[in-house]
Short mmCIF file of C-alpha atoms in Angstrom, two decimals:
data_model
loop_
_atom_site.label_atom_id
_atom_site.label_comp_id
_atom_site.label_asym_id
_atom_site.label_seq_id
_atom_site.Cartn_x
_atom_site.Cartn_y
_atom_site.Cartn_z
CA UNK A 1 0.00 0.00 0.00
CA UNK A 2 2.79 2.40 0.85
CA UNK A 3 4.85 1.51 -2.20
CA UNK A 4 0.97 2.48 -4.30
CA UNK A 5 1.08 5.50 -2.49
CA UNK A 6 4.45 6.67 -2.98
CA UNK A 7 4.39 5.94 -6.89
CA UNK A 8 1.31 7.90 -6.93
CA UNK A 9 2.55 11.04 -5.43
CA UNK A 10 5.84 10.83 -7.99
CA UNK A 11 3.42 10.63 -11.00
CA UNK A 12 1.79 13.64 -9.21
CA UNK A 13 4.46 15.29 -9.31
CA UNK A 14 6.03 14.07 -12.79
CA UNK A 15 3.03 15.33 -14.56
CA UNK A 16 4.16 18.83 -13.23
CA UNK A 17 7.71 18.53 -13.94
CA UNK A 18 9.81 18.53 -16.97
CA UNK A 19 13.16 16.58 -16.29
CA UNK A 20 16.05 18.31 -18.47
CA UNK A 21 15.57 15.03 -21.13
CA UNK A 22 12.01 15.98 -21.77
CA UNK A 23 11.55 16.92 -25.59
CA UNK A 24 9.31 16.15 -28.39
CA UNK A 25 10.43 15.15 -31.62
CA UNK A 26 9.17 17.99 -33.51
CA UNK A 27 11.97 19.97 -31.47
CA UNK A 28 14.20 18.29 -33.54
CA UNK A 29 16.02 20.21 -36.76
CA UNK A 30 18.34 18.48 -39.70
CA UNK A 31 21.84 19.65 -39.56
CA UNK A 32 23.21 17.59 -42.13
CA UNK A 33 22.58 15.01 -44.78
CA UNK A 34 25.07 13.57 -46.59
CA UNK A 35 26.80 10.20 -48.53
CA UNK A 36 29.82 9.05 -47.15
CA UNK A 37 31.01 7.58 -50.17
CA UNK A 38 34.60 8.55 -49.90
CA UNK A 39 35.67 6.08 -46.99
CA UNK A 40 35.35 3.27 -46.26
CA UNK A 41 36.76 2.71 -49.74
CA UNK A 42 34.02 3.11 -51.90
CA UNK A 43 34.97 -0.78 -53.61
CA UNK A 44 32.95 -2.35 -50.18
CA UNK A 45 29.29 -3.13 -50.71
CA UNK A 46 27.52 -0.35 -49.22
CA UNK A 47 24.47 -1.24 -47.08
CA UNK A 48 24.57 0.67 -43.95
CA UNK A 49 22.45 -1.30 -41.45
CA UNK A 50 22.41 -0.20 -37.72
CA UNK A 51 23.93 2.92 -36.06
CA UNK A 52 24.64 3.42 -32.10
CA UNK A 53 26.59 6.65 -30.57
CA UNK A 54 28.90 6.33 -27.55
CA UNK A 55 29.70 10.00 -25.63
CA UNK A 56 32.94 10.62 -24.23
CA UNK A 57 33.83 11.80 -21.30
CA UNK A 58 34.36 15.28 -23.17
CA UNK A 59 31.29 15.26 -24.24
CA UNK A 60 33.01 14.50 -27.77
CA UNK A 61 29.93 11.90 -30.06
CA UNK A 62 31.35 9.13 -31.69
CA UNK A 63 29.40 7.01 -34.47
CA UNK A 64 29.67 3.56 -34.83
CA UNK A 65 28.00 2.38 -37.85
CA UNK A 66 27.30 -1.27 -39.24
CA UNK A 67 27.40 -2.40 -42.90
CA UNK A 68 25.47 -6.27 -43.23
CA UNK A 69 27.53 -6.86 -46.56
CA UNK A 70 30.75 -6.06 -45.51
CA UNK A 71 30.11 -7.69 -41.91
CA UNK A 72 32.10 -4.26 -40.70
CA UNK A 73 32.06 -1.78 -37.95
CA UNK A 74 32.94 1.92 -39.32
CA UNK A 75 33.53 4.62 -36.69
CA UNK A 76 32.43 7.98 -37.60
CA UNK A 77 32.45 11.65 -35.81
CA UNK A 78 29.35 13.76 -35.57
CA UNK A 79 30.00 15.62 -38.57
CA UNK A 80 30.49 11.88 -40.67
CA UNK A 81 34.39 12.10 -40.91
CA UNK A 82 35.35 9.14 -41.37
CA UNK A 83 37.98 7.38 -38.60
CA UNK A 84 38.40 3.53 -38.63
CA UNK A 85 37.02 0.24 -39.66
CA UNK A 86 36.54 -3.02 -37.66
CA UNK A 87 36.23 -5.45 -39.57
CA UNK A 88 33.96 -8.61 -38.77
CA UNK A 89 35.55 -12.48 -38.79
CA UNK A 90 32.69 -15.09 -38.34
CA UNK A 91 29.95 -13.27 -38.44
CA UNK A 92 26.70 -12.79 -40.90
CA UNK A 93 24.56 -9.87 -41.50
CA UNK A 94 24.65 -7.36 -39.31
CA UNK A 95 21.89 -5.77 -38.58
CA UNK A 96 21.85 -3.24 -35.42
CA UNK A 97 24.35 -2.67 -32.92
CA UNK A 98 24.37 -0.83 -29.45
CA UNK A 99 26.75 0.40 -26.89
CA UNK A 100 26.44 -1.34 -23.83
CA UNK A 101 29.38 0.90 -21.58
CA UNK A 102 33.03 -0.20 -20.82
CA UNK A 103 34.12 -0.18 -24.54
CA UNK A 104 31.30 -3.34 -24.81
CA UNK A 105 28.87 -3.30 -27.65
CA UNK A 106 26.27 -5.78 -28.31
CA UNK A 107 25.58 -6.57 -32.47
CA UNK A 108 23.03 -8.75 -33.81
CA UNK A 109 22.62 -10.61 -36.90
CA UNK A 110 19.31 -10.64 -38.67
CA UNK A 111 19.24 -14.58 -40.01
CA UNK A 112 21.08 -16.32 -37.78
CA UNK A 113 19.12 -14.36 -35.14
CA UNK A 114 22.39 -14.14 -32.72
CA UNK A 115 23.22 -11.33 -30.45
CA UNK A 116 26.91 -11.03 -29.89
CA UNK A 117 28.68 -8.73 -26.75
CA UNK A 118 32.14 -7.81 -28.37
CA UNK A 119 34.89 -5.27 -27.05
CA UNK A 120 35.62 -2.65 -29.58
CA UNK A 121 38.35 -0.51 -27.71
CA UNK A 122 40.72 2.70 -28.94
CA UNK A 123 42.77 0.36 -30.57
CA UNK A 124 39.97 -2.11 -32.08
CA UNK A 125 40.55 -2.92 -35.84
CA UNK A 126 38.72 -6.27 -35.82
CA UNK A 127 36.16 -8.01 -33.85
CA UNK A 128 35.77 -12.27 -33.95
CA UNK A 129 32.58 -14.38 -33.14
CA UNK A 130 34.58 -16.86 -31.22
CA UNK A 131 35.54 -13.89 -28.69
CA UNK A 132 32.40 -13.10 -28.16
CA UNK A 133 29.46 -13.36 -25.88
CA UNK A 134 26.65 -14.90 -28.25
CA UNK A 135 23.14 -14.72 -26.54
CA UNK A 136 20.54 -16.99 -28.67
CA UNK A 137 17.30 -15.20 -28.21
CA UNK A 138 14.37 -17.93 -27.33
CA UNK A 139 10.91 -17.18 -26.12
CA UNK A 140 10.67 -17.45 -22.99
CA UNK A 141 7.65 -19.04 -23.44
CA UNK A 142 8.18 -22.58 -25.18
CA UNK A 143 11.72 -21.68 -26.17
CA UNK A 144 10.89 -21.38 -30.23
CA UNK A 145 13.66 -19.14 -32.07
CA UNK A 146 12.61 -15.63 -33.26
CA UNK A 147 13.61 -16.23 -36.60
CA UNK A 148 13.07 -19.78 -36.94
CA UNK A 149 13.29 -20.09 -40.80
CA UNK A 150 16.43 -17.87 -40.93
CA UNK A 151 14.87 -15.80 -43.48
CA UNK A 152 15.61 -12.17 -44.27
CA UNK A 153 12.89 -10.92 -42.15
CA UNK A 154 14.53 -11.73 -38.37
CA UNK A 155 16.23 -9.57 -35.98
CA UNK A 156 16.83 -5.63 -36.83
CA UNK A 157 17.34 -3.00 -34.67
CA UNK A 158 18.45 -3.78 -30.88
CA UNK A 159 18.39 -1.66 -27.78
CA UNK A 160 20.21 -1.48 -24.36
CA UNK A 161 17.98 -1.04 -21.08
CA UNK A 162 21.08 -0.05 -18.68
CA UNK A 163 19.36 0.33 -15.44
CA UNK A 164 18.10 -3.18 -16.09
CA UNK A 165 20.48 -4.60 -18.24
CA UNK A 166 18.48 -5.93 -20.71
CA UNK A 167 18.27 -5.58 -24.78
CA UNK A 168 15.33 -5.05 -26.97
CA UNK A 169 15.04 -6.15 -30.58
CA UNK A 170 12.94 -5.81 -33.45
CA UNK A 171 11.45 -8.01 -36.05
CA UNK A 172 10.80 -6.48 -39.26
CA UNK A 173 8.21 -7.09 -41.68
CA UNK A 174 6.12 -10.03 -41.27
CA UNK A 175 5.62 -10.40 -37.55
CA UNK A 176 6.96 -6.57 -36.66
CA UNK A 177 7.37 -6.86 -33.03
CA UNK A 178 8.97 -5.81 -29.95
CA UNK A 179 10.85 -7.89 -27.95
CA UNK A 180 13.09 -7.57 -24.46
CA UNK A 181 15.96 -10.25 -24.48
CA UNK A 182 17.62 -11.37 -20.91
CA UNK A 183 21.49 -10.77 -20.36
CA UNK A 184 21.27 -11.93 -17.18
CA UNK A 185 19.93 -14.86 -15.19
CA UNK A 186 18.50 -16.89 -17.97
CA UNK A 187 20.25 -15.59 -21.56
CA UNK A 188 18.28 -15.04 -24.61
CA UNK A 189 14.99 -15.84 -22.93
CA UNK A 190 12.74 -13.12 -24.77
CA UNK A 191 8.76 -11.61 -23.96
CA UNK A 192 7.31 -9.97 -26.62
CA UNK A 193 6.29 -6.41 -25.53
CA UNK A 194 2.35 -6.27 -25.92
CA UNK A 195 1.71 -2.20 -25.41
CA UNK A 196 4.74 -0.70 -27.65
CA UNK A 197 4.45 -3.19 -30.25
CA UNK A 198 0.66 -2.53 -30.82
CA UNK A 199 1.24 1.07 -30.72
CA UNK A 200 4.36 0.44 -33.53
CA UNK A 201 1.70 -1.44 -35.91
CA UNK A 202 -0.92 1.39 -35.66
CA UNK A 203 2.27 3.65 -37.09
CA UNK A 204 4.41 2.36 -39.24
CA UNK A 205 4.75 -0.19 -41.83
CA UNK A 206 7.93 -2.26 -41.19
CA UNK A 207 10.55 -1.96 -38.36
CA UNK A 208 13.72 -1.36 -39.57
CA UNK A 209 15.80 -0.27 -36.67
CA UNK A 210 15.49 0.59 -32.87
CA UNK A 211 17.24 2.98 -30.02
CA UNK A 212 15.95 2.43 -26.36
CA UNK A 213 16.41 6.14 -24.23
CA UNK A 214 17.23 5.78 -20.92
CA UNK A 215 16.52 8.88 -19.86
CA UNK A 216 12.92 8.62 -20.92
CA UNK A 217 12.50 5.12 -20.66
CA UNK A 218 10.96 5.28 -24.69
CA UNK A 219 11.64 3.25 -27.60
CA UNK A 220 12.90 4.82 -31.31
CA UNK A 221 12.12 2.93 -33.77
CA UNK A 222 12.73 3.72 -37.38
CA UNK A 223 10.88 2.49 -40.64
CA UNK A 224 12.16 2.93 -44.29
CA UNK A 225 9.39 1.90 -45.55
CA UNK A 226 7.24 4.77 -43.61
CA UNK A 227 10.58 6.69 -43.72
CA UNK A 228 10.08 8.10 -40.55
CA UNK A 229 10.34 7.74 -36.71
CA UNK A 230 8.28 6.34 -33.65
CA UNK A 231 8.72 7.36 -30.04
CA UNK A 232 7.24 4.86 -28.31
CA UNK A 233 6.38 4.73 -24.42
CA UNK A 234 7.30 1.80 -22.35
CA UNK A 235 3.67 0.82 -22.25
CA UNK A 236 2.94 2.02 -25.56
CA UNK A 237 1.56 5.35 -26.46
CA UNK A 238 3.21 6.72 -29.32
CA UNK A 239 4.69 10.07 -28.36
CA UNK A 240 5.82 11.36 -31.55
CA UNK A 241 6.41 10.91 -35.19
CA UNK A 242 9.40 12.51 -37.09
CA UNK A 243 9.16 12.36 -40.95
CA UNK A 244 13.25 12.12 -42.14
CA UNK A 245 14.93 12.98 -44.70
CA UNK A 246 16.34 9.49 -45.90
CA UNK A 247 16.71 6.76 -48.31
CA UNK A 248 16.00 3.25 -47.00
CA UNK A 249 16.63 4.15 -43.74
CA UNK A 250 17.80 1.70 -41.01
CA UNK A 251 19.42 2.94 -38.39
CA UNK A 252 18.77 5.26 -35.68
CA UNK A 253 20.75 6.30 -32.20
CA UNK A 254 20.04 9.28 -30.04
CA UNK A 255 22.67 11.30 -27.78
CA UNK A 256 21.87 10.33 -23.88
CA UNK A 257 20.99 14.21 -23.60
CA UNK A 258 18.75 14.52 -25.73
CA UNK A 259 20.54 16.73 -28.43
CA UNK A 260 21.48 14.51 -30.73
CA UNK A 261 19.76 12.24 -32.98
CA UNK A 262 21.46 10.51 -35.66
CA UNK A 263 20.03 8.16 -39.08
CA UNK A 264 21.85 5.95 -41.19
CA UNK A 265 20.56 4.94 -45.05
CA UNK A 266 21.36 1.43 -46.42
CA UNK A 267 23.11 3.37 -48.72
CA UNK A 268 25.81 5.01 -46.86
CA UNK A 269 23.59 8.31 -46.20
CA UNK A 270 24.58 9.94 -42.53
CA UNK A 271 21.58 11.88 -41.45
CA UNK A 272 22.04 14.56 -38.46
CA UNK A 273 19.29 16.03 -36.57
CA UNK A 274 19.94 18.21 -33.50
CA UNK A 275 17.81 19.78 -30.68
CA UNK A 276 18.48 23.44 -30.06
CA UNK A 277 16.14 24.17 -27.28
CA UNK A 278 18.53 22.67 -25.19
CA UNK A 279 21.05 25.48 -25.53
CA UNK A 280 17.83 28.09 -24.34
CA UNK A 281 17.25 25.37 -21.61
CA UNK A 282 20.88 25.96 -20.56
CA UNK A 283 20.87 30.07 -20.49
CA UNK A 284 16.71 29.77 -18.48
CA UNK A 285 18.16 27.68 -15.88
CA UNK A 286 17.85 30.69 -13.48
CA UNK A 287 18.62 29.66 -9.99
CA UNK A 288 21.81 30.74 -9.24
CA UNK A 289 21.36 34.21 -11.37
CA UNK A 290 17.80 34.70 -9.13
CA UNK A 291 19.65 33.64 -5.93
CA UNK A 292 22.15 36.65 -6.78
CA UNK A 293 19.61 39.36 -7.73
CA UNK A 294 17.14 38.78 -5.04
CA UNK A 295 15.23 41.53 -4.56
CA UNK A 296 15.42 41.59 -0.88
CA UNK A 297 19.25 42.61 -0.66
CA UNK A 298 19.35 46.12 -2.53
CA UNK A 299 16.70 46.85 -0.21
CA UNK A 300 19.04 46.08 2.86
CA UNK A 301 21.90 47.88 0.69
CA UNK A 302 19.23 50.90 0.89
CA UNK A 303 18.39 50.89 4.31
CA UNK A 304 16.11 53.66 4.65
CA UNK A 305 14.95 52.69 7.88
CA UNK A 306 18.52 52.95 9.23
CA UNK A 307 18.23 56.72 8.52
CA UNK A 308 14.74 57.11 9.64
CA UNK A 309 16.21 56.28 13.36
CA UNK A 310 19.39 57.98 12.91
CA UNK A 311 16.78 61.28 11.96
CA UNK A 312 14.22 59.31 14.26
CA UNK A 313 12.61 63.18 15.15
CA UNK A 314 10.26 61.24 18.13
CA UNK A 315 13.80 62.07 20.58
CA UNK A 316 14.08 65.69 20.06
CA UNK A 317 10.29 65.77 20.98
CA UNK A 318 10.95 63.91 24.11
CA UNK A 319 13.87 65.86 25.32
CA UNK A 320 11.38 69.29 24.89
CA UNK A 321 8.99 67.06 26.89
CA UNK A 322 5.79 68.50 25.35
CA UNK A 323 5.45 65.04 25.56
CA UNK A 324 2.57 65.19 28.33
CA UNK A 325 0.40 67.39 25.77
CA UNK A 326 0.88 64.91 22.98
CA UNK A 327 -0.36 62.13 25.22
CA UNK A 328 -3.51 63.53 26.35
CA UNK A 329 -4.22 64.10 22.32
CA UNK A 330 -2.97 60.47 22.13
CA UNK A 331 -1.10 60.83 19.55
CA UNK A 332 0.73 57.89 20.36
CA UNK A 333 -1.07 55.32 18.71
CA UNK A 334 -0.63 57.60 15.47
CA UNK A 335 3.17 57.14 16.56
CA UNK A 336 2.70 53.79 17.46
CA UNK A 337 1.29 52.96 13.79
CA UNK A 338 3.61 55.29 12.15
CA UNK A 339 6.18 54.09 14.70
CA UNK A 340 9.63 54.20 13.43
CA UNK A 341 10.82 51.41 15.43
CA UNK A 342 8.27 49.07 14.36
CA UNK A 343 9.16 49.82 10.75
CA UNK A 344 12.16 48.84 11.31
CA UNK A 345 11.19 46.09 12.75
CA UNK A 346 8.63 44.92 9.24
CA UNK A 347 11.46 46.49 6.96
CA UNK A 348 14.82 46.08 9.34
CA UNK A 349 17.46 45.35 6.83
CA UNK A 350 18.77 42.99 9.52
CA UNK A 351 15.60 41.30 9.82
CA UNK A 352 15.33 40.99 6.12
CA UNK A 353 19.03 39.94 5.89
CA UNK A 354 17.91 37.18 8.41
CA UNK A 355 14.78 36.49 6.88
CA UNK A 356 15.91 35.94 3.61
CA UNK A 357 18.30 32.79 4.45
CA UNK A 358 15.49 30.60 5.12
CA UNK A 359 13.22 31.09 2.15
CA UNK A 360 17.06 30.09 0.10
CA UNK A 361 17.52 27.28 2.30
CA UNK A 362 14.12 26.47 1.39
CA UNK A 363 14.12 26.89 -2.03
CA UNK A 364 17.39 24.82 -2.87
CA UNK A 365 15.59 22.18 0.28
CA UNK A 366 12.91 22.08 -2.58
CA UNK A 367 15.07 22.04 -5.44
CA UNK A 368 17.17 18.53 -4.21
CA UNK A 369 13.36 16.99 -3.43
CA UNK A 370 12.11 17.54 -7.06
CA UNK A 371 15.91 16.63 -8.44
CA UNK A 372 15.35 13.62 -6.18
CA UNK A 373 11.48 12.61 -7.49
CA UNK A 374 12.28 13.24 -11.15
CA UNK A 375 15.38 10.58 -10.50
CA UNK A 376 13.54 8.22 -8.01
CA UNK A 377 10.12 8.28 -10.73
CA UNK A 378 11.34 6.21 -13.41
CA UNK A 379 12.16 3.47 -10.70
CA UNK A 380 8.83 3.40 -9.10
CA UNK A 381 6.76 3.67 -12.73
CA UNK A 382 8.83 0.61 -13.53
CA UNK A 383 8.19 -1.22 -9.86
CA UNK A 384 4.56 -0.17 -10.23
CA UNK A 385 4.31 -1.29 -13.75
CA UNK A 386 5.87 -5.07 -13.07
CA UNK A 387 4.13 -5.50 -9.93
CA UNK A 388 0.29 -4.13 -11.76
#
């Protein structure tokens, strides 16, 4: 009962709150599109199949790119200038790939329906199967493969859940679904995804490649055939659509900010869409600039009650004493209310000095308790969602 109560008061609260990922696709604006024809060396099939992007610690995007006829990994910066290749021994058709942290990515092959974890490092300029860590993905349910007849129309895109560590894939044409494959406990044991994969069909017409956002907790998924992009919620209500500018498009990864969102074409085209509310979300984060300019402190620079009691004129008229006079005509209530003393004491710069600490402590108090919901929500949606 507690645990209902608690995830209700954070959905309260999320519906009033917009976490710094929060962003609709429409925000989104092409940068760039363009055919990177000149390396790899234009003699290589070209059939660009999956994408993924992996964010340094300088904030510096990397693009890691994977061609199905080639059975290659091409690394690319944000602006598609071309850096290395890794090529492929043992493998068949890639399809998707996705960085799973720690210089590990996880690549999947569309017929033999195989996942593989592989280590693709600074110095990386080939990858083998036998290295690898191949996850078979198996219904859970009676254990039947997902592409039993090893045709062309098996695994595509694929997706890394971090704060569960689990992957997603998707099957293309025939069945297009959603699935979430196990890394742990039980490998390759896979449950379709009901909600998101309903919502998909109502959208678009094949699934050709997938990105899972942690931040939101939403699916991408791209379709050439629609030529466009899905956002997805985790139990299904499509958030978005984003018409792209692409041929055969199969790949799509998205920054973990939120700024960057990046397609790949089979052939070879490197499309760049970017997000510039975020750099007006950047200059509007106001706290510390409001903290600095708060209105009460030029007022305590002013003081003007200060020099009401240093002027205070109600001495003098004590020291001539007609003091008796004035209290017969009582005009010490008028005093009382125009008092000086007791403006000072609503508008004492020390007061307000005093008084303003608390409302900051507050305030920042207030701050860390939202910071704290909008981190702690995801968690609780997810506990609530399992244990409905």
């Amino acid at each position: 009962m507690k645990r209902s109560i608690l995830c209700l008061v954070a959905l309260s609260l999320l519906a009033g709150l917009q976490p710094a990922t929060a962003f609709e696709l429409s925000d989104f604006v092409l940068q760039k599109s363009i055919d990177l024809l000149e390396a790899p060396p234009s003699e290589d099939p070209q059939d660009f199949s999956g994408v993924t992007m992996v964010v340094g610690a300088n904030g510096q995007r990397r693009i890691f790119i994977v061609d199905n006829k080639t059975v290659s990994v091409y690394e690319y910066d944000l602006n598609g200038k071309y850096q290395r290749t890794i090529r492929g021994e043992g493998f068949d058709d890639f399809e998707g790939i996705v960085y799973l942290g720690n210089d590990k990515f996880a690549i999947v092959e569309e017929r033999r329906a195989e996942i593989s974890i592989v280590t693709i490092d600074a110095t990386t300029t080939s990858i083998d199967k036998e290295d690898a860590q191949v996850i078979k993905p198996r219904l859970a349910a009676d254990g039947s493969s997902l592409n039993p007849g090893n045709t062309n129309s098996g695994l595509e895109g694929l997706g890394y859940d971090a704060k569960r560590n689990v992957l997603y894939v998707v099957k293309e044409k025939d069945s297009r679904q959603l699935y979430e494959v196990q890394i742990d406990g039980e490998p390759g044991a896979a449950t379709l995804l009901g909600g998101p994969t309903k919502a998909l069909k109502a959208e678009l017409d094949d699934f050709a490649g997938l990105h899972f956002d942690n931040a939101s907790q939403d699916f991408f998924v791209i379709s050439h055939e629609s030529n466009c992009v899905a956002r997805i919620g985790p139990t299904g209500p499509c958030r978005g659509i984003l018409k792209v500018n692409g041929r055969q498009v199969e790949g799509v990864t998205l920054s973990p900010d939120g700024v960057d969102l990046v397609i790949v074409g089979e052939a070879r085209q490197f499309v760049h869409y970017r997000r510039p509310q975020t750099e007006q979300t950047n200059q509007t984060e106001p706290t510390e600039p409001v903290n600095q300019t708060e209105p009460a402190e030029p007022v305590s620079q002013t003081e003007p009650a200060e020099q009401v009691n240093q002027t205070e004129p109600a001495e003098p008229v004590s020291q001539t004493e007609p003091a008796e006079p004035v209290s017969q005509t009582e005009p010490t209530e008028q005093v009382n209310q125009t008092e000086p003393t007791e403006q000072v004491n609503q508008t004492e710069p020390a007061n307000q000095t005093g008084d303003a600490t608390p409302p900051s402590l507050i305030l920042w108090c207030l701050v860390a308790v939202v910071a704290m919901f909008a981190i702690a929500t995801p968690v609780c949606l997810v506990l609530w969602i399992r244990k409905g």
